[in-house]
Short mmCIF file of C-alpha atoms in Angstrom, two decimals:
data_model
loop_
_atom_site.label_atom_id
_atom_site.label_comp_id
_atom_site.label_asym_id
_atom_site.label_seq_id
_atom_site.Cartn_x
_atom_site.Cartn_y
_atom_site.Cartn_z
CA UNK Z 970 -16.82 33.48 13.85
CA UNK Z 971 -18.61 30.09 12.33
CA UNK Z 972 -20.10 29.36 15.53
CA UNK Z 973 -21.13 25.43 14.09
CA UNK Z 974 -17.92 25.09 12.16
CA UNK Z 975 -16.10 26.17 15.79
CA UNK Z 976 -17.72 23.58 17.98
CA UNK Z 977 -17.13 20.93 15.07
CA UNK Z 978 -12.98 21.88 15.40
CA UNK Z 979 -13.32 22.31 19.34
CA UNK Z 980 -14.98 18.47 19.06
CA UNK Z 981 -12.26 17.20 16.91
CA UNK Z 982 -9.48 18.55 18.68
CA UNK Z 983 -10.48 17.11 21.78
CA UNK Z 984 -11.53 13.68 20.65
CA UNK Z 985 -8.41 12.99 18.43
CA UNK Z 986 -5.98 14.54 21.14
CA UNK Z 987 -4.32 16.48 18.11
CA UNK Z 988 -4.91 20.09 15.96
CA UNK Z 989 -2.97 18.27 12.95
CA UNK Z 990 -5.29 15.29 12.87
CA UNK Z 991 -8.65 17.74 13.35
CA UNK Z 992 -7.67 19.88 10.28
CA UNK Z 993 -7.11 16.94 8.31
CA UNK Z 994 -10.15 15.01 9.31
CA UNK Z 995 -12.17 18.05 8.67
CA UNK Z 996 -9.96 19.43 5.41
CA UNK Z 997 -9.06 22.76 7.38
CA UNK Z 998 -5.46 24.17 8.16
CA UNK Z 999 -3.85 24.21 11.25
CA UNK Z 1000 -3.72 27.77 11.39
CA UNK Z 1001 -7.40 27.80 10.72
CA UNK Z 1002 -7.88 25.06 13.31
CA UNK Z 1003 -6.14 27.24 16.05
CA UNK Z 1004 -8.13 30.53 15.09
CA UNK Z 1005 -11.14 28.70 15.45
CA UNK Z 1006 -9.88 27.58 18.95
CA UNK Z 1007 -8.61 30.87 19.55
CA UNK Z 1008 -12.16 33.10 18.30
CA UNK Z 1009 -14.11 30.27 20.46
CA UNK Z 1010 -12.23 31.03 23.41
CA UNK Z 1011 -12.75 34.59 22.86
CA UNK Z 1012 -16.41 34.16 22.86
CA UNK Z 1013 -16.51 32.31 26.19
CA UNK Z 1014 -14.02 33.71 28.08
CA UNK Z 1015 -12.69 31.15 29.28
CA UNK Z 1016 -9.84 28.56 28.00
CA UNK Z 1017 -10.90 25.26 27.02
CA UNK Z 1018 -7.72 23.74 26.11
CA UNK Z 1019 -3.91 23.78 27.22
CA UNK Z 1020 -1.74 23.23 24.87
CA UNK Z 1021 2.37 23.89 24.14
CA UNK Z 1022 4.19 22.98 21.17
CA UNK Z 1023 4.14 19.43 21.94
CA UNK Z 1024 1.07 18.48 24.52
CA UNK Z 1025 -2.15 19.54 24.93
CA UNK Z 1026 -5.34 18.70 27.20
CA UNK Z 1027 -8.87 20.27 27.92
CA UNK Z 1028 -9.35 22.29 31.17
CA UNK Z 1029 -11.69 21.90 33.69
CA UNK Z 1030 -14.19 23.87 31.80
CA UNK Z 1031 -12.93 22.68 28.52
CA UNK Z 1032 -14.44 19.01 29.34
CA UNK Z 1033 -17.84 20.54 30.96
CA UNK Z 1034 -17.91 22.04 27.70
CA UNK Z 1035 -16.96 19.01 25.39
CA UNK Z 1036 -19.58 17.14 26.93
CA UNK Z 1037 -22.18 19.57 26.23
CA UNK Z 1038 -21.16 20.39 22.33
CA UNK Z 1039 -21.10 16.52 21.92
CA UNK Z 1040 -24.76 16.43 23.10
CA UNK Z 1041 -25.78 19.23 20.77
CA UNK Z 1042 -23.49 18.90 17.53
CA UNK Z 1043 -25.18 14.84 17.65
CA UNK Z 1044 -28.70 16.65 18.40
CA UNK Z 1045 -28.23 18.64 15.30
CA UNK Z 1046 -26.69 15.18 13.20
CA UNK Z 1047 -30.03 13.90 14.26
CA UNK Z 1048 -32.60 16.18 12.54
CA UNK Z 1049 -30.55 16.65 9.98
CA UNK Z 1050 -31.22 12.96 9.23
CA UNK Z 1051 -35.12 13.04 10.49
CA UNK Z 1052 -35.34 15.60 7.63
CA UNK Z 1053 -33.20 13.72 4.86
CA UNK Z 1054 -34.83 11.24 2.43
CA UNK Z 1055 -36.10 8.24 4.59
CA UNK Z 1056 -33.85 6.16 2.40
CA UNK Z 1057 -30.64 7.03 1.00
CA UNK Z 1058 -28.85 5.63 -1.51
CA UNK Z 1059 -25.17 4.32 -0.15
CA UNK Z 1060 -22.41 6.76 -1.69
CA UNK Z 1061 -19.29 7.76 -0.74
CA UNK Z 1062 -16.08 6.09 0.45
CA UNK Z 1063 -16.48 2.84 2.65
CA UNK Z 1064 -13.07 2.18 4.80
CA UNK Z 1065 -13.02 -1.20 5.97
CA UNK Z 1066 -10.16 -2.94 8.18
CA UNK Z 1067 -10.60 -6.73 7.71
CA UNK Z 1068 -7.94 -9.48 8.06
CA UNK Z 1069 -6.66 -10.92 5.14
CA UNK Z 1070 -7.31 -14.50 5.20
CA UNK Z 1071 -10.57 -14.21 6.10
CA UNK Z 1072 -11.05 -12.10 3.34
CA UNK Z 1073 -9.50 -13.95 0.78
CA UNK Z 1074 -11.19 -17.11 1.76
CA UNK Z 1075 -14.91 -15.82 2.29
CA UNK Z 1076 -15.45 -12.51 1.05
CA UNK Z 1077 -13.27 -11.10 -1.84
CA UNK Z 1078 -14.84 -12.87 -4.56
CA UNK Z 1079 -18.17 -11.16 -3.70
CA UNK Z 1080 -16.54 -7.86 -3.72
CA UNK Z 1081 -16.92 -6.88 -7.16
CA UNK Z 1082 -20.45 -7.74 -7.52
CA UNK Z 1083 -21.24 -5.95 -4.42
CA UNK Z 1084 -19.97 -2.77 -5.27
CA UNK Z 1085 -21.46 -3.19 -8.67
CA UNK Z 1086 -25.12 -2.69 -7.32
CA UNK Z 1087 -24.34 0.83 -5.59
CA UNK Z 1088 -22.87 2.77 -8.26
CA UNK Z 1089 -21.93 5.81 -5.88
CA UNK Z 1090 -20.19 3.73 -3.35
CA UNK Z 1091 -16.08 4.01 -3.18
CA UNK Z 1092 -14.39 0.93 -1.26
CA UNK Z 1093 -11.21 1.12 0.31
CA UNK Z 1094 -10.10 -2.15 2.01
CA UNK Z 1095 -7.54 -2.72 4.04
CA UNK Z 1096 -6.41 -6.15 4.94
CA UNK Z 1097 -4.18 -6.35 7.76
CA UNK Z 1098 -4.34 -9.01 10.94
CA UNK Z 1099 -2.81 -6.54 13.37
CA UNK Z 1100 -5.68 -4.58 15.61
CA UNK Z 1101 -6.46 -1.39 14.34
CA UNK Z 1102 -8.09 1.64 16.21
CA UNK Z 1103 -11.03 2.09 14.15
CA UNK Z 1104 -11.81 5.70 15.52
CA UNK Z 1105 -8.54 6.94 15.53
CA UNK Z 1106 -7.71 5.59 11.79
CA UNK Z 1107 -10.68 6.28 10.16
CA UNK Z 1108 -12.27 3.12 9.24
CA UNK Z 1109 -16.15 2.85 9.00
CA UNK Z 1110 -16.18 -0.44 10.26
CA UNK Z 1111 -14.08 -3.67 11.09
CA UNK Z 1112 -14.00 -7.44 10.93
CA UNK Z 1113 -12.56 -8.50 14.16
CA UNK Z 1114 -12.34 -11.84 15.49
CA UNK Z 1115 -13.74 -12.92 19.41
CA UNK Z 1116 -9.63 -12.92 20.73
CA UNK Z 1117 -8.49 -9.70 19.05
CA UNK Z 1118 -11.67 -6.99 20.10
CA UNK Z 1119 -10.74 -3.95 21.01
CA UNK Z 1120 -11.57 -1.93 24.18
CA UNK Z 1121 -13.92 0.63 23.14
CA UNK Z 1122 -16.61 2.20 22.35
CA UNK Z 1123 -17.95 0.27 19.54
CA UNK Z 1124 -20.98 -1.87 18.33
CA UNK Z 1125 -20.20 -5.25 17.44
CA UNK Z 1126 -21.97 -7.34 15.42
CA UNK Z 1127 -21.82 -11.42 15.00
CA UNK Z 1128 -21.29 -12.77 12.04
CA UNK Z 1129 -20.01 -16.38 12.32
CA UNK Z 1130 -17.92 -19.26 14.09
CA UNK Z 1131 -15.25 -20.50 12.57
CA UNK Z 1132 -14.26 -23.85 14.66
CA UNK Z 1133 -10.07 -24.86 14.94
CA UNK Z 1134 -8.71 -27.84 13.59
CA UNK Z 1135 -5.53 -29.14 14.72
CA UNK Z 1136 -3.44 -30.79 11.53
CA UNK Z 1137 0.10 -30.80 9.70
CA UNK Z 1138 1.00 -32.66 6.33
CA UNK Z 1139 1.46 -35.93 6.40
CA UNK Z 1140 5.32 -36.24 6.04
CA UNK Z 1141 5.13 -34.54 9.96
CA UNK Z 1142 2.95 -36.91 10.81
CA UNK Z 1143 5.13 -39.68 9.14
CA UNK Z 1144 8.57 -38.41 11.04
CA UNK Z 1145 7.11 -37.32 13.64
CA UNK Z 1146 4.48 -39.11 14.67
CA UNK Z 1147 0.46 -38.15 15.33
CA UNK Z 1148 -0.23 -37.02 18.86
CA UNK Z 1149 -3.20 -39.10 20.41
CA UNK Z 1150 -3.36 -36.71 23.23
CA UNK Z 1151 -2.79 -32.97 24.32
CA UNK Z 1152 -0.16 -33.59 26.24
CA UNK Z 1153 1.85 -35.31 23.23
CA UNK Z 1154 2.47 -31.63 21.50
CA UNK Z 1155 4.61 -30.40 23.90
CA UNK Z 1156 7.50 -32.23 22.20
CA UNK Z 1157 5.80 -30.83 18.86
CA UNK Z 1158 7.03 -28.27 16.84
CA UNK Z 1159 4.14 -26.27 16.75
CA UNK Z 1160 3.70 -23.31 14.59
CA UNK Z 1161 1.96 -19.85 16.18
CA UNK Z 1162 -0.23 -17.49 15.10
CA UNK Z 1163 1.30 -14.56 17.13
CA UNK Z 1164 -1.60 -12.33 17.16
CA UNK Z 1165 -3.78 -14.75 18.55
CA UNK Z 1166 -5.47 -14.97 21.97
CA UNK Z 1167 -4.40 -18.44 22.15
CA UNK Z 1168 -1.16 -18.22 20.38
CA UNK Z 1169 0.80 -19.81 23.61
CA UNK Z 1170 -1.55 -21.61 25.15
CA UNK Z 1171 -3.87 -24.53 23.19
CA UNK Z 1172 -6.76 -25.48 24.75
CA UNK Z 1173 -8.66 -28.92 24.11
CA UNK Z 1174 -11.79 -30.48 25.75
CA UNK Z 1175 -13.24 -33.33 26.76
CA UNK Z 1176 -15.87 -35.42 28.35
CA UNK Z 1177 -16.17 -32.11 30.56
CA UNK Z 1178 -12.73 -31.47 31.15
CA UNK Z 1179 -10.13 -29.26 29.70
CA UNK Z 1180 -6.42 -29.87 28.88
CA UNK Z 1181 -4.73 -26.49 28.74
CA UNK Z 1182 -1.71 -26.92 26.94
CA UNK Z 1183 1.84 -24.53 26.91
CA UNK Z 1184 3.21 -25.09 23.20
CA UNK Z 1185 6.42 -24.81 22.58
CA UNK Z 1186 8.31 -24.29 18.55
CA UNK Z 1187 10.50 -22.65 16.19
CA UNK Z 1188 8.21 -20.32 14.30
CA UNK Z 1189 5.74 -18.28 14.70
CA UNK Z 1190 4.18 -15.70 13.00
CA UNK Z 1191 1.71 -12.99 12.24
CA UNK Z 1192 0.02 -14.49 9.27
CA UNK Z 1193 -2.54 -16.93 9.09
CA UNK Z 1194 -1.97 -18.07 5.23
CA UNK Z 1195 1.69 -17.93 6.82
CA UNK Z 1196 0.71 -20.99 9.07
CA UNK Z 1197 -0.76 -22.89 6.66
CA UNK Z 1198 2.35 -22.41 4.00
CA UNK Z 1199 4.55 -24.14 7.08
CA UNK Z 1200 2.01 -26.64 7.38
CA UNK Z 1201 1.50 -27.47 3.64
CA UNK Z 1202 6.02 -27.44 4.25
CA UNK Z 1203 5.72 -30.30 6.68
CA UNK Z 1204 7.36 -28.40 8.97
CA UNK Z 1205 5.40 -28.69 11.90
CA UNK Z 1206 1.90 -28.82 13.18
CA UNK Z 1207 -0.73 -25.86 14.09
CA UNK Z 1208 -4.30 -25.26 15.88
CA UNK Z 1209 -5.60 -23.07 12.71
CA UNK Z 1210 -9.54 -22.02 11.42
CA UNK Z 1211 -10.91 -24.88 9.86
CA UNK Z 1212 -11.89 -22.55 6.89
CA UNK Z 1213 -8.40 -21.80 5.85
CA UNK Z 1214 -7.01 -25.54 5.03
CA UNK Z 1215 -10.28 -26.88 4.08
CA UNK Z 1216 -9.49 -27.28 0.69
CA UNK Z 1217 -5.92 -29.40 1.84
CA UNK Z 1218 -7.64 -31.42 4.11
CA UNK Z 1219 -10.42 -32.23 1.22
CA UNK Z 1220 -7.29 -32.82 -1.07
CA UNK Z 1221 -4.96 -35.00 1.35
CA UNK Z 1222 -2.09 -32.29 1.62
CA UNK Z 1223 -2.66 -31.31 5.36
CA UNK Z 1224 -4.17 -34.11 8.04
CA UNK Z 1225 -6.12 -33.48 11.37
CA UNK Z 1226 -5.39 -34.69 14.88
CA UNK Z 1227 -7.39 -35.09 17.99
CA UNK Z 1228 -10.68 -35.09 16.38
CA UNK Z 1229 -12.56 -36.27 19.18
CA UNK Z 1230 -11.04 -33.38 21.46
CA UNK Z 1231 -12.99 -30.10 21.47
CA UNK Z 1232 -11.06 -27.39 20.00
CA UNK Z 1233 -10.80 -23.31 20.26
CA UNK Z 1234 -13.78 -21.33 18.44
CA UNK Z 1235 -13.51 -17.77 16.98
CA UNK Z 1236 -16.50 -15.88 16.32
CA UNK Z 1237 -16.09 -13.43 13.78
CA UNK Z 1238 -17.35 -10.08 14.33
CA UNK Z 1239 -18.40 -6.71 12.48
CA UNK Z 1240 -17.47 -3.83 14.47
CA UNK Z 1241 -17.70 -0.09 14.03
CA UNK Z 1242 -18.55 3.40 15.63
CA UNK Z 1243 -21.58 2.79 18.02
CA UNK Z 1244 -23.92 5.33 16.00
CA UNK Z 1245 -28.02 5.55 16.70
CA UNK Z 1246 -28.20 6.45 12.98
CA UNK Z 1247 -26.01 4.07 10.72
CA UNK Z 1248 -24.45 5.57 7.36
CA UNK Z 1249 -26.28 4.02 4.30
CA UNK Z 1250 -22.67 2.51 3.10
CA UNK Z 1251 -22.30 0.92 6.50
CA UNK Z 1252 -25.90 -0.46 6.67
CA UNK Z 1253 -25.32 -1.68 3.14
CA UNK Z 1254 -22.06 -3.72 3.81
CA UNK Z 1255 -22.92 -5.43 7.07
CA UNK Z 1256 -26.17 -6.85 4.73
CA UNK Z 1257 -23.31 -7.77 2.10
CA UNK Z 1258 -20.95 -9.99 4.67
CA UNK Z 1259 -24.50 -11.62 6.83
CA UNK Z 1260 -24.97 -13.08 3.07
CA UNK Z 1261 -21.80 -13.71 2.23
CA UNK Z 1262 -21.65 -15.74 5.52
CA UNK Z 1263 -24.50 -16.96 5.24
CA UNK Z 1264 -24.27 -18.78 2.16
CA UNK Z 1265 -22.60 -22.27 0.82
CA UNK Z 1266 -24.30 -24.08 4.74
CA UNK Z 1267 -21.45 -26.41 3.95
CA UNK Z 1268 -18.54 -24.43 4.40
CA UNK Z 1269 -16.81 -24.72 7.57
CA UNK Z 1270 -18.12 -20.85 8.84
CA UNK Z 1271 -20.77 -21.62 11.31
CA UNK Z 1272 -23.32 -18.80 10.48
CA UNK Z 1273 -25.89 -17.24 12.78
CA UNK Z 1274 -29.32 -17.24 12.18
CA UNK Z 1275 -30.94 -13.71 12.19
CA UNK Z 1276 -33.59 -14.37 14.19
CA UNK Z 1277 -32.93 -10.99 16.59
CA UNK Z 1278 -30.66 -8.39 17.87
CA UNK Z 1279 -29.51 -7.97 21.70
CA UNK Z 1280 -27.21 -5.59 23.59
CA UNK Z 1281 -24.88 -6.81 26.18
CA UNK Z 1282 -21.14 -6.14 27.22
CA UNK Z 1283 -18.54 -8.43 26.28
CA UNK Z 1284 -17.66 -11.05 29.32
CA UNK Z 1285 -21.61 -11.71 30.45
CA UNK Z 1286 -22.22 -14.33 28.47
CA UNK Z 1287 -25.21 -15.44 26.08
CA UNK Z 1288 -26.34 -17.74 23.61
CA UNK Z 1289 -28.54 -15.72 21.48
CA UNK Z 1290 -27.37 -15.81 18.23
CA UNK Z 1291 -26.72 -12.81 15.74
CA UNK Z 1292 -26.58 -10.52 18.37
CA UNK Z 1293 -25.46 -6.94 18.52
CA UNK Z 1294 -23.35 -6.06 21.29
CA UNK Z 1295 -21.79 -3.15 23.04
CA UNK Z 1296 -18.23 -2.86 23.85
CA UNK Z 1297 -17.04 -1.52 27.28
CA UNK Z 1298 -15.94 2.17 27.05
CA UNK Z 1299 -12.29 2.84 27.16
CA UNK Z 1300 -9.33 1.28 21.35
CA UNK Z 1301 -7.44 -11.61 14.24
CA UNK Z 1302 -8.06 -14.51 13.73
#
């Protein structure tokens, strides 16, 4: 028996729930995965998981067990890296989840050009709004915005504010008239992002109060560049990122409302594996979108200065900026 390669399936197994997934993740076959299980068992003399052709969970001793391996298999990871180059150069496949319009607005231009100064480096984007379980999937990292984190295990790091704007075109405006308060869009059609936080409920503020308002219309959807197709259609009137209908605001084609009311922020964040050693390719890439965001002060993404990193949970509140925080353990704008 591999005693190494052994604990690595054991780990697998019991963190992904699933043989199939293990042998894939780690290129073996699932009869190789269960001898391995099997020949482990053997060793102990004990059994560390139950399983039948359809379920399977760790024993008693299998999680004592689990618990320990973890300790020494990321021991191990450790010196392997203390005794590596000091520097090494990013290589490899990169799997990022991001959401689409976010990436088509900010970040996809710069793509090409990034990838151009690590020759070794493989990218494999996926842009999708819905939430993704980064662990489970296999992405290196995520970009995630404040209403859409996921519960989990995972580092989290800020990379901008992008501030709401609440418009339509102005033929709405024209038939429909412009609302001068909150209040005034509950007899609007108003088109929904449906994976947002606040996809329901709009919130506005001010002079220190808040006007929480229950929306009501005829579409709504997953898709931001959806929203702002409806909107460009006259069809009815959103709360949507500034960033994605600058350019028809600039141009006359869409038209804001309540501008002296406070509106909904999302800060945009880069999440991935909470690791005390990050990858080279990971390191690289969270450089690449601090200067894409960064860049062009004029564009409507509030950046964050990097003045220092902090570690909090999510919920306690801070205003450091550009921090780095730590996402309670249990898995767009």
């Amino acid at each position: 028996m591999d005693r190494l390669t052994a604990l690595q399936v054991f780990r697998h197994v019991a963190e992904l729930n699933s043989f199939a997934e293990a042998g894939r993740r780690l290129g073996l076959s699932p009869p190789a995965i269960s001898k391995n299980i099997a020949e482990l068992e053997g060793h102990l003399g004990v059994r560390l998981i139950n399983r039948t052709t359809r379920r399977m969970a760790l024993t008693e001793e299998g999680r004592i067990y689990l618990e320990h391996v973890t300790q020494g298999l990321d021991a191990l990871a450790r010196a392997d890296q203390v005794l590596g180059p000091i520097k090494t150069a990013p290589s490899g496949t990169l799997r990022v989840s991001a959401p689409m319009t976010v990436t088509l607005t900010r970040l996809s231009a710069g793509i090409p050009a990034f990838l151009s100064r690590y020759p070794d480096l493989k990218l494999d984007l996926h842009l999708d709004d819905r939430r993704v379980d980064i662990v489970r999937e296999g992405f290196d990292l995520a970009i995630r915005g404040s209403d859409n984190l996921e519960d989990s295990s995972l580092v989290a790091r800020k990379l901008a504010v992008m501030p709401h704007v609440l418009c339509a075109a102005p033929s709405y405006f024209e038939k429909h008239g412009r609302p001068k308060t909150p209040a005034d869009l509950k007899a609007a059609n108003c088109i929904r992002f449906s994976l947002s936080g606040h996809a329901d409920i709009w919130e506005f503020r001010k002079d220190g109060r808040s006007e929480r308002i229950a929306i009501e219309g005829r579409y709504s959807v997953s898709s931001s560049l959806a929203v702002r197709d409806a909107l460009r259609a006259g069809f009815g009137v959103s709360l949507i990122p500034h960033p994605y209908v600058e350019s028809d605001l600039k141009a006359g084609r869409l038209q804001s409302a309540l501008d002296d009311w406070e509106k909904v922020e999302t800060t945009l964040y880069a999440v991935y594996p909470a690791r005390q050693h990050l990858a080279p390719k990971i390191r690289v890439f969270l450089d690449f979108l601090i200067e894409e965001f960064s860049r062009d002060k004029e564009k409507p993404f509030v950046p964050l200065r990097r003045e220092r990193s902090a570690r909090r949970s999510v919920g306690e509140g801070t205003e450091a900026e550009n921090q780095t925080e730590i996402l309670p353990s249990i898995s767009s704008p």
